[in-house]
PDB file of C-alpha atoms and ligand atoms in Angstrom:
ATOM      1  CA  MET A   1     -19.051  20.637   9.491  1.00 90.00           C
ATOM      2  CA  ILE A   2     -15.738  22.369  10.018  1.00 96.00           C
ATOM      3  CA  GLU A   3     -13.941  21.165  13.112  1.00 96.00           C
ATOM      4  CA  LEU A   4     -11.312  23.321  14.771  1.00 98.00           C
ATOM      5  CA  LYS A   5      -8.441  21.452  16.401  1.00 98.00           C
ATOM      6  CA  THR A   6      -6.999  22.081  19.868  1.00 98.00           C
ATOM      7  CA  PRO A   7      -3.276  22.844  20.250  1.00 98.00           C
ATOM      8  CA  GLY A   8      -2.770  19.268  21.486  1.00 98.00           C
ATOM      9  CA  GLU A   9      -4.543  17.877  18.426  1.00 98.00           C
ATOM     10  CA  ILE A  10      -2.423  20.070  16.157  1.00 98.00           C
ATOM     11  CA  ASP A  11       0.689  18.629  17.819  1.00 98.00           C
ATOM     12  CA  ALA A  12      -0.648  15.144  17.081  1.00 98.00           C
ATOM     13  CA  ILE A  13      -1.143  16.054  13.393  1.00 99.00           C
ATOM     14  CA  ASP A  14       2.362  17.532  13.441  1.00 99.00           C
ATOM     15  CA  ALA A  15       3.723  14.172  14.595  1.00 98.00           C
ATOM     16  CA  ALA A  16       1.949  12.462  11.680  1.00 99.00           C
ATOM     17  CA  GLY A  17       3.226  15.200   9.375  1.00 99.00           C
ATOM     18  CA  SER A  18       6.828  14.701  10.455  1.00 98.00           C
ATOM     19  CA  ALA A  19       6.540  11.040   9.521  1.00 98.00           C
ATOM     20  CA  VAL A  20       5.019  12.004   6.166  1.00 99.00           C
ATOM     21  CA  ALA A  21       7.897  14.382   5.474  1.00 99.00           C
ATOM     22  CA  ARG A  22      10.576  11.836   6.429  1.00 98.00           C
ATOM     23  CA  ILE A  23       9.031   9.137   4.253  1.00 99.00           C
ATOM     24  CA  LEU A  24       8.598  11.499   1.301  1.00 99.00           C
ATOM     25  CA  ALA A  25      12.266  12.498   1.640  1.00 98.00           C
ATOM     26  CA  ALA A  26      13.272   8.830   1.498  1.00 98.00           C
ATOM     27  CA  VAL A  27      11.105   8.295  -1.586  1.00 98.00           C
ATOM     28  CA  ARG A  28      12.599  11.364  -3.246  1.00 98.00           C
ATOM     29  CA  GLU A  29      16.107  10.092  -2.513  1.00 98.00           C
ATOM     30  CA  ARG A  30      15.332   6.687  -4.036  1.00 98.00           C
ATOM     31  CA  ALA A  31      13.694   8.087  -7.199  1.00 98.00           C
ATOM     32  CA  ALA A  32      16.155   7.684 -10.090  1.00 98.00           C
ATOM     33  CA  PRO A  33      16.278   6.415 -13.655  1.00 98.00           C
ATOM     34  CA  GLY A  34      15.611   2.663 -13.713  1.00 98.00           C
ATOM     35  CA  VAL A  35      13.586   2.620 -10.485  1.00 98.00           C
ATOM     36  CA  ARG A  36      10.003   1.382 -10.682  1.00 98.00           C
ATOM     37  CA  PRO A  37       7.205   3.413  -9.035  1.00 98.00           C
ATOM     38  CA  THR A  38       6.027   0.117  -7.534  1.00 98.00           C
ATOM     39  CA  GLU A  39       9.399  -0.048  -5.747  1.00 99.00           C
ATOM     40  CA  LEU A  40       8.879   3.447  -4.360  1.00 99.00           C
ATOM     41  CA  ASP A  41       5.455   2.338  -3.132  1.00 99.00           C
ATOM     42  CA  ALA A  42       6.978  -0.717  -1.418  1.00 99.00           C
ATOM     43  CA  LEU A  43       9.631   1.476   0.228  1.00 99.00           C
ATOM     44  CA  ALA A  44       6.959   3.821   1.573  1.00 99.00           C
ATOM     45  CA  ALA A  45       4.852   0.885   2.801  1.00 99.00           C
ATOM     46  CA  ASP A  46       7.867  -0.456   4.771  1.00 98.00           C
ATOM     47  CA  LEU A  47       8.548   2.953   6.292  1.00 99.00           C
ATOM     48  CA  ILE A  48       4.873   3.394   7.281  1.00 99.00           C
ATOM     49  CA  ALA A  49       5.026   0.106   9.165  1.00 98.00           C
ATOM     50  CA  GLU A  50       8.314   1.081  10.800  1.00 98.00           C
ATOM     51  CA  ALA A  51       6.728   4.347  11.972  1.00 98.00           C
ATOM     52  CA  GLY A  52       3.791   2.471  13.513  1.00 98.00           C
ATOM     53  CA  ALA A  53       1.470   4.333  11.158  1.00 99.00           C
ATOM     54  CA  VAL A  54      -1.283   3.342   8.717  1.00 98.00           C
ATOM     55  CA  SER A  55      -1.649   4.279   5.043  1.00 99.00           C
ATOM     56  CA  SER A  56      -4.424   6.782   4.388  1.00 98.00           C
ATOM     57  CA  PHE A  57      -4.501   5.858   0.680  1.00 98.00           C
ATOM     58  CA  ARG A  58      -4.597   2.066   0.515  1.00 98.00           C
ATOM     59  CA  GLY A  59      -8.199   0.937   0.372  1.00 98.00           C
ATOM     60  CA  TYR A  60      -9.502   4.516   0.124  1.00 98.00           C
ATOM     61  CA  HIS A  61     -12.641   4.387  -2.014  1.00 97.00           C
ATOM     62  CA  PRO A  62     -14.353   7.701  -2.785  1.00 94.00           C
ATOM     63  CA  ARG A  63     -17.670   7.606  -4.630  1.00 93.00           C
ATOM     64  CA  TRP A  64     -16.164   8.610  -7.968  1.00 91.00           C
ATOM     65  CA  ALA A  65     -13.511   5.885  -8.028  1.00 94.00           C
ATOM     66  CA  PRO A  66     -14.177   2.518  -9.661  1.00 93.00           C
ATOM     67  CA  THR A  67     -11.950   0.564  -7.245  1.00 95.00           C
ATOM     68  CA  PRO A  68     -10.397   1.036  -3.806  1.00 98.00           C
ATOM     69  CA  TYR A  69      -7.012   2.735  -4.143  1.00 98.00           C
ATOM     70  CA  PRO A  70      -4.325   0.025  -4.401  1.00 98.00           C
ATOM     71  CA  GLY A  71      -1.153   1.845  -3.263  1.00 98.00           C
ATOM     72  CA  VAL A  72       0.236   3.855  -0.364  1.00 98.00           C
ATOM     73  CA  LEU A  73       1.636   6.538  -2.720  1.00 98.00           C
ATOM     74  CA  CYS A  74       0.218   8.352  -5.697  1.00 98.00           C
ATOM     75  CA  VAL A  75       2.971   8.456  -8.333  1.00 98.00           C
ATOM     76  CA  SER A  76       2.016  10.675 -11.255  1.00 98.00           C
ATOM     77  CA  VAL A  77       4.500  10.794 -14.150  1.00 98.00           C
ATOM     78  CA  ASN A  78       4.720  13.485 -16.879  1.00 98.00           C
ATOM     79  CA  ASP A  79       1.198  14.235 -18.167  1.00 98.00           C
ATOM     80  CA  ALA A  80      -0.349  12.580 -15.099  1.00 98.00           C
ATOM     81  CA  VAL A  81      -1.435  15.380 -12.753  1.00 98.00           C
ATOM     82  CA  VAL A  82      -2.448  13.498  -9.606  1.00 98.00           C
ATOM     83  CA  HIS A  83      -3.791  10.130  -8.373  1.00 98.00           C
ATOM     84  CA  GLY A  84      -1.375   8.075 -10.495  1.00 98.00           C
ATOM     85  CA  ILE A  85      -1.335   4.425  -9.408  1.00 98.00           C
ATOM     86  CA  PRO A  86       2.307   3.311  -8.910  1.00 98.00           C
ATOM     87  CA  ALA A  87       3.259   1.505 -12.135  1.00 98.00           C
ATOM     88  CA  ARG A  88       5.918  -1.113 -12.901  1.00 98.00           C
ATOM     89  CA  ALA A  89       7.373   0.829 -15.850  1.00 98.00           C
ATOM     90  CA  LYS A  90      10.833   2.091 -14.885  1.00 98.00           C
ATOM     91  CA  LEU A  91      11.384   5.812 -14.413  1.00 98.00           C
ATOM     92  CA  ARG A  92      13.491   7.440 -17.096  1.00 98.00           C
ATOM     93  CA  ARG A  93      15.898  10.341 -17.026  1.00 97.00           C
ATOM     94  CA  GLY A  94      13.890  13.533 -17.517  1.00 98.00           C
ATOM     95  CA  ASP A  95      10.550  12.181 -16.262  1.00 98.00           C
ATOM     96  CA  LEU A  96       8.552  14.665 -14.204  1.00 98.00           C
ATOM     97  CA  LEU A  97       7.568  12.745 -11.096  1.00 98.00           C
ATOM     98  CA  SER A  98       4.860  13.827  -8.637  1.00 98.00           C
ATOM     99  CA  VAL A  99       4.497  11.890  -5.396  1.00 99.00           C
ATOM    100  CA  ASP A 100       1.543  12.352  -3.041  1.00 99.00           C
ATOM    101  CA  PHE A 101       1.438  10.636   0.339  1.00 99.00           C
ATOM    102  CA  ALA A 102      -0.662  10.584   3.487  1.00 99.00           C
ATOM    103  CA  LEU A 103      -0.679   8.448   6.611  1.00 99.00           C
ATOM    104  CA  HIS A 104      -2.543   8.139   9.882  1.00 99.00           C
ATOM    105  CA  LEU A 105      -0.537   8.107  13.114  1.00 99.00           C
ATOM    106  CA  ASP A 106      -2.388   7.620  16.407  1.00 98.00           C
ATOM    107  CA  GLY A 107      -5.635   8.345  14.568  1.00 98.00           C
ATOM    108  CA  TRP A 108      -4.510  11.632  13.013  1.00 99.00           C
ATOM    109  CA  CYS A 109      -3.816  12.213   9.327  1.00 99.00           C
ATOM    110  CA  ALA A 110      -1.259  14.342   7.477  1.00 99.00           C
ATOM    111  CA  ASP A 111      -0.980  14.743   3.697  1.00 99.00           C
ATOM    112  CA  ALA A 112       1.815  16.149   1.488  1.00 99.00           C
ATOM    113  CA  ALA A 113       3.210  15.978  -2.040  1.00 99.00           C
ATOM    114  CA  PHE A 114       6.185  17.068  -4.120  1.00 99.00           C
ATOM    115  CA  SER A 115       7.290  17.061  -7.751  1.00 98.00           C
ATOM    116  CA  VAL A 116      10.821  16.491  -9.045  1.00 98.00           C
ATOM    117  CA  VAL A 117      12.538  15.748 -12.327  1.00 98.00           C
ATOM    118  CA  VAL A 118      14.206  12.324 -12.430  1.00 98.00           C
ATOM    119  CA  GLY A 119      17.880  12.743 -13.249  1.00 94.00           C
ATOM    120  CA  GLU A 120      18.665  15.767 -15.328  1.00 86.00           C
ATOM    121  CA  GLY A 121      15.738  18.091 -15.926  1.00 86.00           C
ATOM    122  CA  ASP A 122      14.333  20.088 -18.783  1.00 95.00           C
ATOM    123  CA  PRO A 123      14.469  23.780 -17.740  1.00 97.00           C
ATOM    124  CA  GLY A 124      10.777  24.133 -18.595  1.00 98.00           C
ATOM    125  CA  ASP A 125       9.915  21.313 -16.192  1.00 98.00           C
ATOM    126  CA  GLU A 126      12.118  22.796 -13.479  1.00 98.00           C
ATOM    127  CA  LYS A 127      10.325  26.118 -13.896  1.00 98.00           C
ATOM    128  CA  LEU A 128       6.916  24.419 -13.730  1.00 98.00           C
ATOM    129  CA  ILE A 129       7.917  22.730 -10.456  1.00 98.00           C
ATOM    130  CA  ALA A 130       9.445  25.891  -8.968  1.00 98.00           C
ATOM    131  CA  THR A 131       6.282  27.826  -9.828  1.00 99.00           C
ATOM    132  CA  THR A 132       4.096  25.133  -8.252  1.00 99.00           C
ATOM    133  CA  GLU A 133       6.168  25.379  -5.059  1.00 99.00           C
ATOM    134  CA  ALA A 134       5.931  29.175  -5.161  1.00 99.00           C
ATOM    135  CA  ALA A 135       2.145  28.925  -5.584  1.00 99.00           C
ATOM    136  CA  LEU A 136       1.975  26.624  -2.557  1.00 99.00           C
ATOM    137  CA  GLN A 137       4.091  29.039  -0.515  1.00 98.00           C
ATOM    138  CA  ALA A 138       1.889  31.964  -1.562  1.00 99.00           C
ATOM    139  CA  GLY A 139      -1.165  30.010  -0.442  1.00 99.00           C
ATOM    140  CA  ILE A 140       0.464  29.217   2.899  1.00 99.00           C
ATOM    141  CA  ASP A 141       1.458  32.862   3.401  1.00 99.00           C
ATOM    142  CA  ALA A 142      -2.191  33.850   2.802  1.00 99.00           C
ATOM    143  CA  ALA A 143      -3.437  31.396   5.451  1.00 99.00           C
ATOM    144  CA  GLN A 144      -3.378  33.967   8.270  1.00 98.00           C
ATOM    145  CA  PRO A 145      -5.847  34.077  11.141  1.00 98.00           C
ATOM    146  CA  GLY A 146      -8.566  36.571  10.241  1.00 98.00           C
ATOM    147  CA  ALA A 147      -8.029  36.159   6.495  1.00 98.00           C
ATOM    148  CA  ARG A 148     -10.579  34.303   4.365  1.00 98.00           C
ATOM    149  CA  LEU A 149     -10.496  31.016   2.506  1.00 98.00           C
ATOM    150  CA  GLY A 150     -10.704  32.870  -0.821  1.00 98.00           C
ATOM    151  CA  ASP A 151      -7.432  34.640  -0.042  1.00 99.00           C
ATOM    152  CA  ILE A 152      -5.634  31.300  -0.316  1.00 99.00           C
ATOM    153  CA  GLY A 153      -7.030  30.492  -3.766  1.00 98.00           C
ATOM    154  CA  ALA A 154      -6.437  34.054  -4.921  1.00 98.00           C
ATOM    155  CA  ALA A 155      -2.775  33.823  -3.883  1.00 99.00           C
ATOM    156  CA  VAL A 156      -2.241  30.392  -5.459  1.00 98.00           C
ATOM    157  CA  ALA A 157      -3.939  31.391  -8.710  1.00 98.00           C
ATOM    158  CA  ALA A 158      -2.049  34.688  -8.972  1.00 98.00           C
ATOM    159  CA  VAL A 159       1.239  32.776  -9.090  1.00 99.00           C
ATOM    160  CA  ALA A 160       0.002  29.985 -11.369  1.00 98.00           C
ATOM    161  CA  ARG A 161      -1.949  32.123 -13.831  1.00 98.00           C
ATOM    162  CA  GLY A 162       0.697  34.828 -13.710  1.00 98.00           C
ATOM    163  CA  ALA A 163       3.178  32.306 -15.104  1.00 98.00           C
ATOM    164  CA  GLY A 164       0.694  31.187 -17.767  1.00 98.00           C
ATOM    165  CA  TYR A 165      -0.046  27.714 -16.417  1.00 98.00           C
ATOM    166  CA  GLY A 166      -3.345  25.845 -16.327  1.00 98.00           C
ATOM    167  CA  MET A 167      -5.061  24.460 -13.228  1.00 98.00           C
ATOM    168  CA  LEU A 168      -7.795  21.939 -12.472  1.00 96.00           C
ATOM    169  CA  ALA A 169     -11.097  23.702 -11.955  1.00 87.00           C
ATOM    170  CA  ASP A 170     -12.618  21.194  -9.548  1.00 92.00           C
ATOM    171  CA  HIS A 171      -9.644  19.882  -7.577  1.00 97.00           C
ATOM    172  CA  GLY A 172      -7.967  21.584  -4.653  1.00 98.00           C
ATOM    173  CA  GLY A 173      -7.016  21.250  -1.032  1.00 98.00           C
ATOM    174  CA  HIS A 174      -9.126  20.191   1.918  1.00 98.00           C
ATOM    175  CA  GLY A 175      -9.491  20.071   5.650  1.00 98.00           C
ATOM    176  CA  VAL A 176      -7.365  17.436   7.400  1.00 98.00           C
ATOM    177  CA  GLY A 177      -7.858  15.786  10.782  1.00 98.00           C
ATOM    178  CA  ARG A 178      -8.970  12.352  11.850  1.00 98.00           C
ATOM    179  CA  SER A 179      -9.963  11.947   8.186  1.00 98.00           C
ATOM    180  CA  MET A 180      -7.789  12.733   5.167  1.00 98.00           C
ATOM    181  CA  HIS A 181     -10.523  14.712   3.481  1.00 98.00           C
ATOM    182  CA  GLU A 182     -12.565  16.992   5.710  1.00 98.00           C
ATOM    183  CA  GLU A 183     -14.358  20.251   5.157  1.00 98.00           C
ATOM    184  CA  PRO A 184     -13.647  22.838   3.951  1.00 98.00           C
ATOM    185  CA  HIS A 185     -12.731  22.346   0.307  1.00 98.00           C
ATOM    186  CA  VAL A 186      -9.775  24.690  -0.365  1.00 98.00           C
ATOM    187  CA  PRO A 187      -9.971  25.918  -3.975  1.00 98.00           C
ATOM    188  CA  ASN A 188      -6.770  26.745  -5.850  1.00 98.00           C
ATOM    189  CA  GLU A 189      -8.550  29.601  -7.572  1.00 98.00           C
ATOM    190  CA  ALA A 190     -10.880  31.952  -5.726  1.00 98.00           C
ATOM    191  CA  LYS A 191     -11.767  35.563  -5.054  1.00 98.00           C
ATOM    192  CA  ALA A 192      -9.812  37.346  -2.337  1.00 98.00           C
ATOM    193  CA  ASN A 193     -11.757  38.457   0.724  1.00 98.00           C
ATOM    194  CA  ARG A 194     -14.510  35.869   0.171  1.00 98.00           C
ATOM    195  CA  GLY A 195     -15.525  32.721   1.948  1.00 98.00           C
ATOM    196  CA  LEU A 196     -14.837  31.152   5.310  1.00 98.00           C
ATOM    197  CA  ARG A 197     -13.006  33.241   7.915  1.00 98.00           C
ATOM    198  CA  LEU A 198      -9.726  31.474   8.805  1.00 98.00           C
ATOM    199  CA  GLU A 199      -9.537  30.799  12.527  1.00 98.00           C
ATOM    200  CA  PRO A 200      -6.832  29.372  14.764  1.00 98.00           C
ATOM    201  CA  GLY A 201      -7.348  25.611  14.961  1.00 98.00           C
ATOM    202  CA  LEU A 202      -8.305  25.157  11.321  1.00 99.00           C
ATOM    203  CA  VAL A 203      -6.082  22.479   9.744  1.00 99.00           C
ATOM    204  CA  ILE A 204      -5.995  22.268   5.954  1.00 99.00           C
ATOM    205  CA  ALA A 205      -3.974  20.890   3.076  1.00 99.00           C
ATOM    206  CA  ILE A 206      -3.123  23.325   0.281  1.00 99.00           C
ATOM    207  CA  GLU A 207      -2.205  21.583  -2.975  1.00 98.00           C
ATOM    208  CA  PRO A 208      -1.687  23.476  -6.224  1.00 98.00           C
ATOM    209  CA  MET A 209      -1.590  21.393  -9.416  1.00 98.00           C
ATOM    210  CA  LEU A 210      -0.134  23.297 -12.364  1.00 98.00           C
ATOM    211  CA  LEU A 211      -0.491  22.290 -16.029  1.00 98.00           C
ATOM    212  CA  ALA A 212       2.339  23.314 -18.345  1.00 98.00           C
ATOM    213  CA  GLY A 213       0.125  23.656 -21.427  1.00 98.00           C
ATOM    214  CA  GLY A 214      -1.712  26.630 -19.940  1.00 98.00           C
ATOM    215  CA  ARG A 215      -5.136  25.060 -20.413  1.00 97.00           C
ATOM    216  CA  ASP A 216      -7.313  23.613 -17.670  1.00 98.00           C
ATOM    217  CA  GLY A 217      -8.521  20.468 -19.426  1.00 97.00           C
ATOM    218  CA  TYR A 218      -7.929  17.029 -17.960  1.00 98.00           C
ATOM    219  CA  ARG A 219      -9.229  13.511 -18.393  1.00 97.00           C
ATOM    220  CA  HIS A 220      -9.405  10.321 -16.369  1.00 96.00           C
ATOM    221  CA  ASP A 221      -7.161   7.489 -17.396  1.00 96.00           C
ATOM    222  CA  ARG A 222      -8.705   4.087 -18.144  1.00 95.00           C
ATOM    223  CA  ASP A 223      -7.703   2.981 -14.641  1.00 96.00           C
ATOM    224  CA  GLY A 224     -10.377   5.387 -13.324  1.00 95.00           C
ATOM    225  CA  TRP A 225      -7.915   7.057 -10.938  1.00 97.00           C
ATOM    226  CA  THR A 226      -5.138   8.834 -12.795  1.00 98.00           C
ATOM    227  CA  LEU A 227      -5.912  12.396 -13.928  1.00 98.00           C
ATOM    228  CA  ARG A 228      -4.005  13.424 -17.077  1.00 98.00           C
ATOM    229  CA  THR A 229      -3.733  16.739 -18.866  1.00 98.00           C
ATOM    230  CA  ALA A 230      -6.033  16.833 -21.885  1.00 98.00           C
ATOM    231  CA  ASP A 231      -3.313  18.335 -24.078  1.00 98.00           C
ATOM    232  CA  GLY A 232      -0.594  15.880 -23.037  1.00 98.00           C
ATOM    233  CA  SER A 233       1.495  18.607 -21.415  1.00 98.00           C
ATOM    234  CA  ARG A 234       3.272  17.953 -18.157  1.00 98.00           C
ATOM    235  CA  ALA A 235       1.928  18.790 -14.706  1.00 98.00           C
ATOM    236  CA  ALA A 236       3.375  19.379 -11.241  1.00 99.00           C
ATOM    237  CA  HIS A 237       1.885  19.097  -7.749  1.00 99.00           C
ATOM    238  CA  ALA A 238       2.984  20.331  -4.326  1.00 99.00           C
ATOM    239  CA  GLU A 239       1.158  19.975  -1.019  1.00 99.00           C
ATOM    240  CA  HIS A 240       1.556  20.705   2.674  1.00 99.00           C
ATOM    241  CA  THR A 241      -0.767  20.198   5.619  1.00 99.00           C
ATOM    242  CA  LEU A 242      -0.801  23.267   7.860  1.00 99.00           C
ATOM    243  CA  ALA A 243      -2.585  24.733  10.856  1.00 99.00           C
ATOM    244  CA  ILE A 244      -3.865  28.268  11.208  1.00 98.00           C
ATOM    245  CA  THR A 245      -2.513  29.520  14.545  1.00 98.00           C
ATOM    246  CA  GLU A 246      -2.618  32.847  16.370  1.00 98.00           C
ATOM    247  CA  GLY A 247       0.949  33.383  15.199  1.00 98.00           C
ATOM    248  CA  GLY A 248       0.199  32.560  11.541  1.00 98.00           C
ATOM    249  CA  PRO A 249       0.315  29.437   9.410  1.00 98.00           C
ATOM    250  CA  ARG A 250       2.231  26.473  10.884  1.00 98.00           C
ATOM    251  CA  ILE A 251       3.334  23.871   8.339  1.00 99.00           C
ATOM    252  CA  LEU A 252       2.829  20.409   9.845  1.00 99.00           C
ATOM    253  CA  THR A 253       4.424  18.279   7.100  1.00 99.00           C
ATOM    254  CA  LEU A 254       8.052  19.212   7.722  1.00 98.00           C
ATOM    255  CA  PRO A 255      10.697  16.707   8.856  1.00 93.00           C
TER     256      PRO A 255
HETATM  257  N1  MF3 B 301      -3.662  13.147  -1.135  1.00 89.36           N
HETATM  258  C1  MF3 B 301      -4.628  13.139  -2.180  1.00 89.36           C
HETATM  259  C2  MF3 B 301      -5.410  14.392  -2.151  1.00 89.36           C
HETATM  260  O1  MF3 B 301      -5.781  14.903  -1.138  1.00 89.36           O
HETATM  261  C3  MF3 B 301      -5.572  11.990  -2.107  1.00 89.36           C
HETATM  262  C4  MF3 B 301      -5.169  10.849  -2.897  1.00 89.36           C
HETATM  263  S1  MF3 B 301      -6.505   9.835  -3.199  1.00 89.36           S
HETATM  264  C5  MF3 B 301      -5.958   8.298  -2.874  1.00 89.36           C
HETATM  265  O2  MF3 B 301      -5.679  14.905  -3.178  1.00 89.36           O
HETATM  266  F1  MF3 B 301      -6.833   7.491  -3.150  1.00 89.36           F
HETATM  267  F2  MF3 B 301      -4.875   8.090  -3.498  1.00 89.36           F
HETATM  268  F3  MF3 B 301      -5.748   8.178  -1.620  1.00 89.36           F
HETATM  269 CO1   CO B 302      -4.475  16.285  -0.251  1.00 89.36          CO
END
């Protein structure tokens, strides 16, 4: 079932989203060569507690996963696309880091992600990240009241495919509310003018994942969580939670 949120509920998700954005900014600031992803996870865990919030990730156990998720962040490095478990191995200059983070505040969830190159970046990686952010923005711009769900995927895919990048066929965004993952599924590739009519009160996360190699293949790591590109190429991820409002899309995961 798709649940529309009241303006008051959207404000509550916005409060959670502000905390998400602040904590992600702190994580981004701390990320540097020599820092361990486990240290980033500990930083985020401290900041969640300080905010009076609860991790949406730790203990999360979807059917397909072998174990409950152990961290509060997903930290996906280089060929890891998403769902990377924060590792002890130190970050190195030039690593492509993707950080995904969600929390619950007063019972409401917000979910966001960014990618960045650690230290000095390869221009190809910078372009991959910039294109992922542009794909996210195109998806957000398409999330207008009266438009359809397929318009979002069509906009995201036009940017990603137009630049020659691959995408994951069966992973995309989702509804957000009291739960992190609600209906509807929000595909990153779809036909324009098809699917659910977007109505004010719908709250969704849009999250393009772009694969530098241009192919769509991926595999699960031995840990059962981490998704890696099949060809070993790098991947980037960007995500915002937003509400459809009468006035257009309202991004809820801004500081
Ligand atoms: N934020 C992620 C998404 O919506 C979910 C991460 S799964 C978890 O794709 F287990 F890490 F929580
Ligand atoms: Co998400």
